[in-house]
Tab-separated table of C-alpha atoms and ligand atoms in Angstrom:
chain	number	residue	atom	x	y	z
A	1	UNK	CA	54.826	280.357	2.581
A	2	UNK	CA	51.297	279.143	3.379
A	3	UNK	CA	49.624	276.226	1.671
A	4	UNK	CA	46.081	276.838	0.459
A	5	UNK	CA	43.289	274.722	-0.989
A	6	UNK	CA	40.302	276.159	-2.828
A	7	UNK	CA	37.149	274.052	-2.924
A	8	UNK	CA	34.951	275.384	-5.725
A	9	UNK	CA	37.852	277.230	-7.354
A	10	UNK	CA	36.103	277.643	-10.717
A	11	UNK	CA	33.135	279.603	-9.319
A	12	UNK	CA	32.681	283.260	-8.551
A	13	UNK	CA	34.177	283.170	-5.025
A	14	UNK	CA	36.834	280.674	-6.118
A	15	UNK	CA	37.992	282.920	-8.961
A	16	UNK	CA	38.111	285.969	-6.686
A	17	UNK	CA	40.217	283.952	-4.243
A	18	UNK	CA	42.588	282.942	-7.025
A	19	UNK	CA	42.816	286.581	-8.098
A	20	UNK	CA	44.134	287.500	-4.615
A	21	UNK	CA	46.515	284.552	-4.462
A	22	UNK	CA	47.983	285.288	-7.888
A	23	UNK	CA	48.849	288.809	-6.732
A	24	UNK	CA	51.232	287.410	-4.093
A	25	UNK	CA	52.636	284.236	-5.699
A	26	UNK	CA	55.587	284.020	-3.299
A	27	UNK	CA	53.313	283.911	-0.260
A	28	UNK	CA	51.273	280.828	-1.183
A	29	UNK	CA	51.646	277.293	-2.434
A	30	UNK	CA	48.469	275.686	-3.744
A	31	UNK	CA	47.677	272.185	-2.552
A	32	UNK	CA	44.331	271.386	-4.197
A	33	UNK	CA	41.773	273.037	-6.450
A	34	UNK	CA	38.318	271.548	-6.988
A	35	UNK	CA	35.590	272.381	-9.465
A	36	UNK	CA	32.802	270.937	-11.565
A	37	UNK	CA	32.385	270.829	-15.360
A	38	UNK	CA	34.510	273.836	-16.251
A	39	UNK	CA	37.562	271.626	-16.751
A	40	UNK	CA	39.484	274.126	-18.875
A	41	UNK	CA	39.352	276.737	-16.127
A	42	UNK	CA	40.176	274.161	-13.447
A	43	UNK	CA	43.158	272.785	-15.367
A	44	UNK	CA	44.476	276.208	-16.396
A	45	UNK	CA	44.411	277.480	-12.812
A	46	UNK	CA	45.894	274.259	-11.424
A	47	UNK	CA	48.779	274.447	-13.900
A	48	UNK	CA	49.370	278.192	-13.399
A	49	UNK	CA	49.334	277.839	-9.600
A	50	UNK	CA	51.251	274.517	-9.638
A	51	UNK	CA	48.636	272.756	-7.564
A	52	UNK	CA	49.386	269.248	-6.333
A	53	UNK	CA	45.956	268.005	-7.381
A	54	UNK	CA	42.933	269.207	-9.354
A	55	UNK	CA	39.586	267.545	-8.701
A	56	UNK	CA	36.296	267.640	-10.579
A	57	UNK	CA	33.281	266.605	-8.527
A	58	UNK	CA	31.916	264.693	-11.558
A	59	UNK	CA	33.361	261.154	-11.933
A	60	UNK	CA	32.493	261.095	-15.649
A	61	UNK	CA	34.792	264.090	-16.236
A	62	UNK	CA	37.902	262.278	-15.006
A	63	UNK	CA	39.330	261.280	-18.421
A	64	UNK	CA	38.973	264.770	-19.839
A	65	UNK	CA	40.594	266.396	-16.806
A	66	UNK	CA	43.415	263.851	-16.780
A	67	UNK	CA	43.966	264.602	-20.485
A	68	UNK	CA	44.250	268.332	-19.851
A	69	UNK	CA	46.729	267.751	-17.006
A	70	UNK	CA	48.866	265.055	-18.663
A	71	UNK	CA	52.573	265.834	-18.346
A	72	UNK	CA	52.042	268.967	-16.204
A	73	UNK	CA	52.856	267.459	-12.812
A	74	UNK	CA	49.324	268.164	-11.521
A	75	UNK	CA	47.469	265.036	-10.444
A	76	UNK	CA	43.842	264.650	-11.594
A	77	UNK	CA	41.028	263.175	-9.507
A	78	UNK	CA	37.241	263.043	-9.735
A	79	UNK	CA	34.089	262.448	-7.731
A	80	UNK	CA	32.653	263.660	-4.414
A	81	UNK	CA	34.988	261.389	-2.404
A	82	UNK	CA	37.983	262.886	-4.191
A	83	UNK	CA	36.730	266.387	-3.311
A	84	UNK	CA	36.509	265.317	0.353
A	85	UNK	CA	40.015	263.800	0.138
A	86	UNK	CA	41.339	267.077	-1.268
A	87	UNK	CA	39.733	268.893	1.682
A	88	UNK	CA	41.422	266.464	4.075
A	89	UNK	CA	44.905	267.291	2.720
A	90	UNK	CA	46.768	269.379	5.315
A	91	UNK	CA	46.522	272.864	3.772
A	92	UNK	CA	47.122	275.762	6.167
A	93	UNK	CA	44.062	277.601	4.806
A	94	UNK	CA	41.106	276.176	2.918
A	95	UNK	CA	38.445	278.162	1.099
A	96	UNK	CA	35.026	276.494	0.943
A	97	UNK	CA	33.432	278.065	-2.132
A	98	UNK	CA	31.346	275.131	-3.305
A	99	UNK	CA	27.700	276.050	-3.857
A	100	UNK	CA	24.980	274.176	-1.973
A	101	UNK	CA	24.866	271.459	0.649
A	102	UNK	CA	27.605	269.641	-1.301
A	103	UNK	CA	29.993	271.876	0.652
A	104	UNK	CA	29.154	270.280	3.994
A	105	UNK	CA	31.160	267.043	3.834
A	106	UNK	CA	34.377	268.630	2.483
A	107	UNK	CA	34.057	271.440	5.056
A	108	UNK	CA	33.726	268.873	7.851
A	109	UNK	CA	36.937	267.218	6.609
A	110	UNK	CA	38.779	270.493	7.087
A	111	UNK	CA	37.389	270.925	10.601
A	112	UNK	CA	38.148	267.336	11.605
A	113	UNK	CA	41.809	267.851	10.801
A	114	UNK	CA	41.850	271.029	12.893
A	115	UNK	CA	42.313	273.234	9.823
A	116	UNK	CA	41.381	276.825	9.064
A	117	UNK	CA	38.211	277.001	7.007
A	118	UNK	CA	37.370	280.209	5.176
A	119	UNK	CA	33.648	279.682	4.753
A	120	UNK	CA	31.776	281.159	1.814
A	121	UNK	CA	29.550	278.068	1.659
A	122	UNK	CA	26.794	279.291	3.982
A	123	UNK	CA	24.864	276.055	3.409
A	124	UNK	CA	27.402	274.306	5.688
A	125	UNK	CA	26.137	276.313	8.666
A	126	UNK	CA	22.497	276.342	7.577
A	127	UNK	CA	22.243	272.566	7.245
A	128	UNK	CA	24.362	271.558	10.241
A	129	UNK	CA	25.388	274.627	12.238
A	130	UNK	CA	25.472	272.996	15.666
A	131	UNK	CA	27.427	270.009	14.428
A	132	UNK	CA	29.847	272.176	12.476
A	133	UNK	CA	30.560	274.567	15.363
A	134	UNK	CA	30.978	271.675	17.805
A	135	UNK	CA	33.315	269.841	15.406
A	136	UNK	CA	35.425	272.971	15.087
A	137	UNK	CA	35.654	273.252	18.879
A	138	UNK	CA	36.446	269.563	19.357
A	139	UNK	CA	39.334	269.664	16.898
A	140	UNK	CA	40.707	273.148	17.544
A	141	UNK	CA	39.740	274.177	13.996
A	142	UNK	CA	38.980	277.753	13.010
A	143	UNK	CA	36.145	279.027	10.830
A	144	UNK	CA	36.549	282.446	9.234
A	145	UNK	CA	33.372	283.847	7.660
A	146	UNK	CA	33.531	284.923	4.021
A	147	UNK	CA	29.913	285.843	3.361
A	148	UNK	CA	30.192	289.653	3.236
A	149	UNK	CA	27.622	290.239	5.996
A	150	UNK	CA	29.250	287.734	8.329
A	151	UNK	CA	32.727	289.029	7.618
A	152	UNK	CA	31.347	292.487	8.472
A	153	UNK	CA	29.853	291.268	11.770
A	154	UNK	CA	33.070	289.404	12.589
A	155	UNK	CA	35.073	292.578	11.991
A	156	UNK	CA	32.670	294.726	14.038
A	157	UNK	CA	33.108	292.302	16.954
A	158	UNK	CA	36.902	292.480	17.150
A	159	UNK	CA	37.802	293.276	20.770
A	160	UNK	CA	34.138	293.326	21.844
A	161	UNK	CA	32.352	291.252	24.453
A	162	UNK	CA	29.554	289.103	22.951
A	163	UNK	CA	27.662	289.597	26.227
A	164	UNK	CA	27.165	293.282	25.372
A	165	UNK	CA	25.752	292.588	21.886
A	166	UNK	CA	22.008	293.121	21.771
A	167	UNK	CA	21.325	293.171	18.041
A	168	UNK	CA	22.888	292.146	14.762
A	169	UNK	CA	21.515	293.809	11.649
A	170	UNK	CA	22.173	292.127	8.330
A	171	UNK	CA	21.672	294.313	5.274
A	172	UNK	CA	20.064	293.155	2.035
A	173	UNK	CA	20.123	294.830	-1.357
A	174	UNK	CA	16.563	293.688	-1.973
A	175	UNK	CA	17.649	291.830	-5.115
A	176	UNK	CA	16.508	292.154	-8.699
A	177	UNK	CA	12.806	292.642	-7.907
A	178	UNK	CA	12.864	295.001	-4.962
A	179	UNK	CA	10.895	297.656	-6.862
A	180	UNK	CA	8.608	295.392	-8.894
A	181	UNK	CA	4.861	295.315	-8.239
A	182	UNK	CA	4.342	292.205	-6.100
A	183	UNK	CA	1.736	290.794	-8.504
A	184	UNK	CA	4.361	290.636	-11.285
A	185	UNK	CA	6.723	288.387	-9.303
A	186	UNK	CA	4.908	285.176	-10.254
A	187	UNK	CA	5.864	285.787	-13.896
A	188	UNK	CA	9.488	286.763	-13.297
A	189	UNK	CA	11.765	284.956	-15.763
A	190	UNK	CA	15.054	283.185	-15.166
A	191	UNK	CA	16.952	285.907	-17.010
A	192	UNK	CA	15.333	288.633	-14.902
A	193	UNK	CA	16.060	286.777	-11.654
A	194	UNK	CA	19.666	286.123	-12.700
A	195	UNK	CA	20.789	289.742	-12.779
A	196	UNK	CA	21.764	291.390	-9.504
A	197	UNK	CA	21.674	295.185	-9.100
A	198	UNK	CA	24.955	295.436	-7.102
A	199	UNK	CA	26.907	292.188	-6.818
A	200	UNK	CA	28.464	289.957	-9.481
A	201	UNK	CA	27.975	286.394	-8.171
A	202	UNK	CA	27.185	282.830	-9.216
A	203	UNK	CA	23.738	282.281	-10.773
A	204	UNK	CA	22.213	280.377	-7.858
A	205	UNK	CA	22.996	282.951	-5.166
A	206	UNK	CA	21.884	285.721	-7.535
A	207	UNK	CA	18.427	284.149	-7.891
A	208	UNK	CA	18.383	283.506	-4.134
A	209	UNK	CA	19.024	287.233	-3.664
A	210	UNK	CA	15.992	288.116	-5.792
A	211	UNK	CA	13.792	285.803	-3.685
A	212	UNK	CA	15.639	286.701	-0.438
A	213	UNK	CA	16.204	283.022	0.215
A	214	UNK	CA	19.830	284.107	0.353
A	215	UNK	CA	19.062	286.504	3.211
A	216	UNK	CA	17.062	283.753	4.902
A	217	UNK	CA	20.090	281.480	4.701
A	218	UNK	CA	22.213	284.307	6.085
A	219	UNK	CA	19.935	284.852	9.099
A	220	UNK	CA	20.385	281.197	10.009
A	221	UNK	CA	24.111	281.450	9.268
A	222	UNK	CA	24.308	284.427	11.677
A	223	UNK	CA	22.505	282.531	14.400
A	224	UNK	CA	24.717	279.485	14.044
A	225	UNK	CA	28.094	281.145	13.608
A	226	UNK	CA	27.757	283.872	16.240
A	227	UNK	CA	25.543	281.710	18.486
A	228	UNK	CA	23.025	284.495	19.170
A	229	UNK	CA	19.276	284.198	19.719
A	230	UNK	CA	17.025	284.770	16.674
A	231	UNK	CA	15.334	287.698	18.451
A	232	UNK	CA	18.598	289.643	18.220
A	233	UNK	CA	18.941	289.222	14.437
A	234	UNK	CA	17.328	291.733	12.074
A	235	UNK	CA	17.278	292.392	8.314
A	236	UNK	CA	17.150	295.815	6.713
A	237	UNK	CA	16.975	296.627	3.021
A	238	UNK	CA	19.841	298.853	2.002
A	239	UNK	CA	19.737	299.197	-1.788
A	240	UNK	CA	23.252	300.681	-2.126
A	241	UNK	CA	24.945	297.579	-0.582
A	242	UNK	CA	27.653	299.685	1.073
A	243	UNK	CA	26.956	298.817	4.707
A	244	UNK	CA	27.215	295.030	4.935
A	245	UNK	CA	26.060	294.566	8.522
A	246	UNK	CA	25.773	296.413	11.833
A	247	UNK	CA	26.285	295.215	15.375
A	248	UNK	CA	24.369	296.937	18.186
A	249	UNK	CA	25.592	297.016	21.785
A	250	UNK	CA	23.916	297.521	25.162
A	251	UNK	CA	25.023	301.163	25.277
A	252	UNK	CA	23.110	301.904	22.057
A	253	UNK	CA	26.155	302.097	19.789
A	254	UNK	CA	25.871	300.557	16.330
A	255	UNK	CA	29.119	299.510	14.655
A	256	UNK	CA	28.650	299.408	10.882
A	257	UNK	CA	30.974	297.840	8.350
A	258	UNK	CA	31.143	299.953	5.207
A	259	UNK	CA	32.844	298.992	1.958
A	260	UNK	CA	32.314	298.572	-1.775
A	261	UNK	CA	30.340	295.508	-2.920
A	262	UNK	CA	33.440	293.489	-3.832
A	263	UNK	CA	33.845	289.986	-2.378
A	264	UNK	CA	37.604	290.324	-2.489
A	265	UNK	CA	37.359	292.367	0.683
A	266	UNK	CA	35.756	289.567	2.731
A	267	UNK	CA	37.922	286.903	1.067
A	268	UNK	CA	41.070	288.964	1.667
A	269	UNK	CA	40.146	289.598	5.295
A	270	UNK	CA	39.821	285.847	5.855
A	271	UNK	CA	43.029	285.171	3.918
A	272	UNK	CA	45.158	287.595	5.916
A	273	UNK	CA	43.356	287.373	9.275
A	274	UNK	CA	44.255	288.487	11.897
A	275	UNK	CA	46.272	291.010	9.888
A	276	UNK	CA	44.885	293.560	7.462
A	277	UNK	CA	46.758	293.905	4.207
A	278	UNK	CA	46.278	296.102	1.165
A	279	UNK	CA	43.525	294.719	-1.059
A	280	UNK	CA	42.632	295.619	-4.646
A	281	UNK	CA	39.229	297.053	-3.750
A	282	UNK	CA	37.824	300.473	-4.527
A	283	UNK	CA	38.184	303.215	-1.901
A	284	UNK	CA	34.733	304.721	-1.335
A	285	UNK	CA	34.205	308.386	-2.125
A	286	UNK	CA	31.535	309.246	0.440
A	287	UNK	CA	30.879	312.741	-0.904
A	288	UNK	CA	30.172	311.236	-4.320
A	289	UNK	CA	27.900	308.589	-2.794
A	290	UNK	CA	26.030	311.327	-0.936
A	291	UNK	CA	23.369	309.227	0.799
A	292	UNK	CA	22.684	305.735	2.023
A	293	UNK	CA	19.078	304.599	2.335
A	294	UNK	CA	17.249	301.926	4.315
A	295	UNK	CA	13.794	300.386	4.323
A	296	UNK	CA	12.046	297.567	6.128
A	297	UNK	CA	11.626	294.347	4.119
A	298	UNK	CA	8.035	293.649	3.068
A	299	UNK	CA	7.057	290.159	4.319
A	300	UNK	CA	4.603	289.702	1.430
A	301	UNK	CA	7.339	290.308	-1.133
A	302	UNK	CA	9.873	288.122	0.680
A	303	UNK	CA	8.172	285.062	2.275
A	304	UNK	CA	11.589	283.377	2.524
A	305	UNK	CA	12.433	285.566	5.522
A	306	UNK	CA	9.561	284.242	7.658
A	307	UNK	CA	10.455	280.678	6.673
A	308	UNK	CA	14.030	281.274	7.815
A	309	UNK	CA	12.780	282.683	11.133
A	310	UNK	CA	10.775	279.517	11.567
A	311	UNK	CA	13.931	277.474	11.023
A	312	UNK	CA	15.725	279.486	13.695
A	313	UNK	CA	12.876	278.890	16.150
A	314	UNK	CA	12.363	275.209	15.390
A	315	UNK	CA	16.058	274.287	15.222
A	316	UNK	CA	17.155	270.664	15.004
A	317	UNK	CA	17.245	269.440	11.423
A	318	UNK	CA	14.934	272.110	10.027
A	319	UNK	CA	17.878	274.030	8.541
A	320	UNK	CA	18.754	270.973	6.460
A	321	UNK	CA	15.104	270.694	5.373
A	322	UNK	CA	14.838	274.387	4.472
A	323	UNK	CA	18.067	274.408	2.500
A	324	UNK	CA	17.489	271.156	0.603
A	325	UNK	CA	13.901	272.067	-0.320
A	326	UNK	CA	15.114	275.471	-1.477
A	327	UNK	CA	17.909	273.911	-3.569
A	328	UNK	CA	15.466	271.566	-5.276
A	329	UNK	CA	12.906	274.317	-5.881
A	330	UNK	CA	15.676	276.479	-7.324
A	331	UNK	CA	16.775	273.641	-9.656
A	332	UNK	CA	13.215	273.405	-10.947
A	333	UNK	CA	12.875	277.186	-11.365
A	334	UNK	CA	16.121	277.217	-13.361
A	335	UNK	CA	14.749	274.374	-15.514
A	336	UNK	CA	11.597	276.425	-16.134
A	337	UNK	CA	9.322	273.889	-14.428
A	338	UNK	CA	8.014	276.134	-11.664
A	339	UNK	CA	7.483	279.865	-11.326
A	340	UNK	CA	9.516	282.291	-9.237
A	341	UNK	CA	6.987	282.571	-6.395
A	342	UNK	CA	6.406	278.791	-6.370
A	343	UNK	CA	9.830	278.351	-4.767
A	344	UNK	CA	8.684	279.678	-1.379
A	345	UNK	CA	5.420	277.729	-1.627
A	346	UNK	CA	7.355	274.491	-2.180
A	347	UNK	CA	9.744	275.157	0.705
A	348	UNK	CA	6.895	275.957	3.077
A	349	UNK	CA	5.019	272.780	2.137
A	350	UNK	CA	8.108	270.654	2.727
A	351	UNK	CA	8.756	272.340	6.070
A	352	UNK	CA	5.122	271.841	7.151
A	353	UNK	CA	5.186	268.211	6.184
A	354	UNK	CA	8.548	267.357	7.673
A	355	UNK	CA	8.357	269.335	10.902
A	356	UNK	CA	5.017	267.801	11.846
A	357	UNK	CA	5.318	264.246	10.567
A	358	UNK	CA	9.018	263.540	10.884
A	359	UNK	CA	9.699	265.172	14.261
A	360	UNK	CA	12.821	266.968	13.122
A	361	UNK	CA	12.565	269.992	15.384
A	362	UNK	CA	15.147	270.030	18.144
A	363	UNK	CA	16.603	266.742	16.831
A	364	UNK	CA	20.320	266.257	17.423
A	365	UNK	CA	22.555	266.764	14.422
A	366	UNK	CA	25.008	264.114	13.325
A	367	UNK	CA	26.411	263.984	9.841
A	368	UNK	CA	24.515	260.900	8.609
A	369	UNK	CA	21.183	262.174	9.932
A	370	UNK	CA	21.759	265.568	8.336
A	371	UNK	CA	22.605	263.978	4.973
A	372	UNK	CA	19.578	261.654	5.157
A	373	UNK	CA	17.326	264.594	6.037
A	374	UNK	CA	18.723	266.562	3.107
A	375	UNK	CA	17.885	263.665	0.742
A	376	UNK	CA	14.394	263.210	2.148
A	377	UNK	CA	13.648	266.946	1.903
A	378	UNK	CA	14.596	266.850	-1.806
A	379	UNK	CA	12.121	263.992	-2.342
A	380	UNK	CA	9.436	265.875	-0.449
A	381	UNK	CA	10.181	268.940	-2.573
A	382	UNK	CA	9.686	266.863	-5.743
A	383	UNK	CA	6.300	265.770	-4.387
A	384	UNK	CA	5.338	269.349	-3.579
A	385	UNK	CA	6.495	270.470	-7.036
A	386	UNK	CA	4.341	267.772	-8.657
A	387	UNK	CA	1.374	269.339	-6.838
A	388	UNK	CA	2.119	272.871	-8.061
A	389	UNK	CA	2.285	271.922	-11.770
B	1	NAD	P1	29.401	279.374	-8.269
B	1	NAD	O1	28.222	278.654	-8.793
B	1	NAD	O2	29.955	280.516	-9.039
B	1	NAD	O3	30.591	278.323	-7.995
B	1	NAD	C1	30.359	277.146	-7.304
B	1	NAD	C2	31.581	276.244	-7.291
B	1	NAD	O4	31.206	275.001	-6.659
B	1	NAD	C3	32.118	275.880	-8.674
B	1	NAD	O5	33.511	275.724	-8.608
B	1	NAD	C4	31.450	274.527	-8.941
B	1	NAD	O6	32.179	273.723	-9.844
B	1	NAD	C5	31.464	273.909	-7.557
B	1	NAD	N1	30.412	272.924	-7.368
B	1	NAD	C6	29.116	273.017	-7.778
B	1	NAD	N2	28.426	271.917	-7.403
B	1	NAD	C7	29.309	271.121	-6.742
B	1	NAD	C8	29.200	269.847	-6.107
B	1	NAD	N3	28.044	269.165	-6.112
B	1	NAD	N4	30.291	269.327	-5.501
B	1	NAD	C9	31.470	270.000	-5.504
B	1	NAD	N5	31.631	271.203	-6.103
B	1	NAD	C10	30.566	271.762	-6.707
B	1	NAD	O7	29.004	279.846	-6.786
B	1	NAD	P2	29.496	281.138	-5.987
B	1	NAD	O8	28.613	282.276	-6.324
B	1	NAD	O9	30.978	281.290	-6.075
B	1	NAD	O10	29.089	280.718	-4.493
B	1	NAD	C11	29.826	279.743	-3.773
B	1	NAD	C12	29.349	279.756	-2.325
B	1	NAD	O11	29.673	281.021	-1.745
B	1	NAD	C13	27.841	279.603	-2.157
B	1	NAD	O12	27.589	278.906	-0.986
B	1	NAD	C14	27.349	281.035	-2.040
B	1	NAD	O13	26.150	281.135	-1.326
B	1	NAD	C15	28.496	281.659	-1.263
B	1	NAD	N6	28.649	283.102	-1.455
B	1	NAD	C16	28.893	283.590	-2.687
B	1	NAD	C17	29.046	284.955	-2.874
B	1	NAD	C18	29.387	285.518	-4.238
B	1	NAD	O14	29.677	286.703	-4.338
B	1	NAD	N7	29.384	284.751	-5.291
B	1	NAD	C19	28.907	285.842	-1.792
B	1	NAD	C20	28.661	285.292	-0.532
B	1	NAD	C21	28.537	283.920	-0.367
B	2	MG	MG1	26.013	287.567	1.753
């Protein structure tokens, strides 16, 4: 029996992970579950899975969570430190499915104890990729990618020599607005940006898919996790979302990973790695699908992609700047304070300001510096937002 912890268990990835674990209850014991304000879901899952501890990241929610867990044998805890403590518990396998840079510190706890980290939280690698990869090496920890594209690349590389890889192609659905006239994007509403054509995901990543900030994050994630040069990483729009990524080799071969758009595949691969086990995902009927199509992304429609390329070139702490500015701009878009296209404008302004005045390019990453940079970038984003309104 393997012990597992799920950080962000109440979210979209967390719930899909629980779905897989519940299908094989004799194979797993649950150590910790963590969530946010959805205390009913958190408590119900913790009780059903007999977790040792359930943690909400909000200190003010402690009493309510403790009330729901009273007499059940599940311990309640609250606050960011308690989330990090849950991550530090010695689970055999830990899923990082927190959204945003808040996933970094708990993820680092898992790596520092030499654990296995199934990483859905791409922000961990975007904000501090060098530090994270080095920490994993120093402590003999393992990171298994859960983002579908990165799981696909990881699978295409099994048994291959990284030295023979000359391109990695990440596919993108194109998001909710791929066929909209560009001039309409400025007026796109929250509801319109929150519906994805192919994938059922949390709200933030769904909006990031419409703006392609998600694909920008994934380019940086690819660079950091697979440690390949930015010139080898490409994006292609593939509206059907059936090929998740392709890896190209020196001999011209392209290895594509094909599967239905269901995150339980990538989660299940990381859960059972290095084995493959039966998963509850649809078997594709290729004759019924008939055709798969591809098109180049339009830089004018998706300015986030060029900003992400800049991050890959500039390095240092620019990933932390890019991600934090994007998170703050996204908060303000969700609150209705800025428009859809303002998000990229805000991120670019923050990057311009911080890369020139604060000398963050090529800077060395350590955890405190990364966290300070994240905070400063959020302040700079607030200033830039004040200028747009
Ligand atoms: P979600 O919003 O559905 O869930 C997020 C989880 O994180 C919830 O449990 C929430 O309570 C918790 N959380 C939120 N803020 C927190 C904080 N400050 N501290 C601690 N916990 C916090 O998000 P999601 O769609 O499941 O995405 C989770 C991560 O996985 C993201 O990094 C996302 O980019 C990545 N991802 C998601 C999908 C998908 O299909 N949903 C696919 C690929 C990658
Ligand atoms: Mg993805």
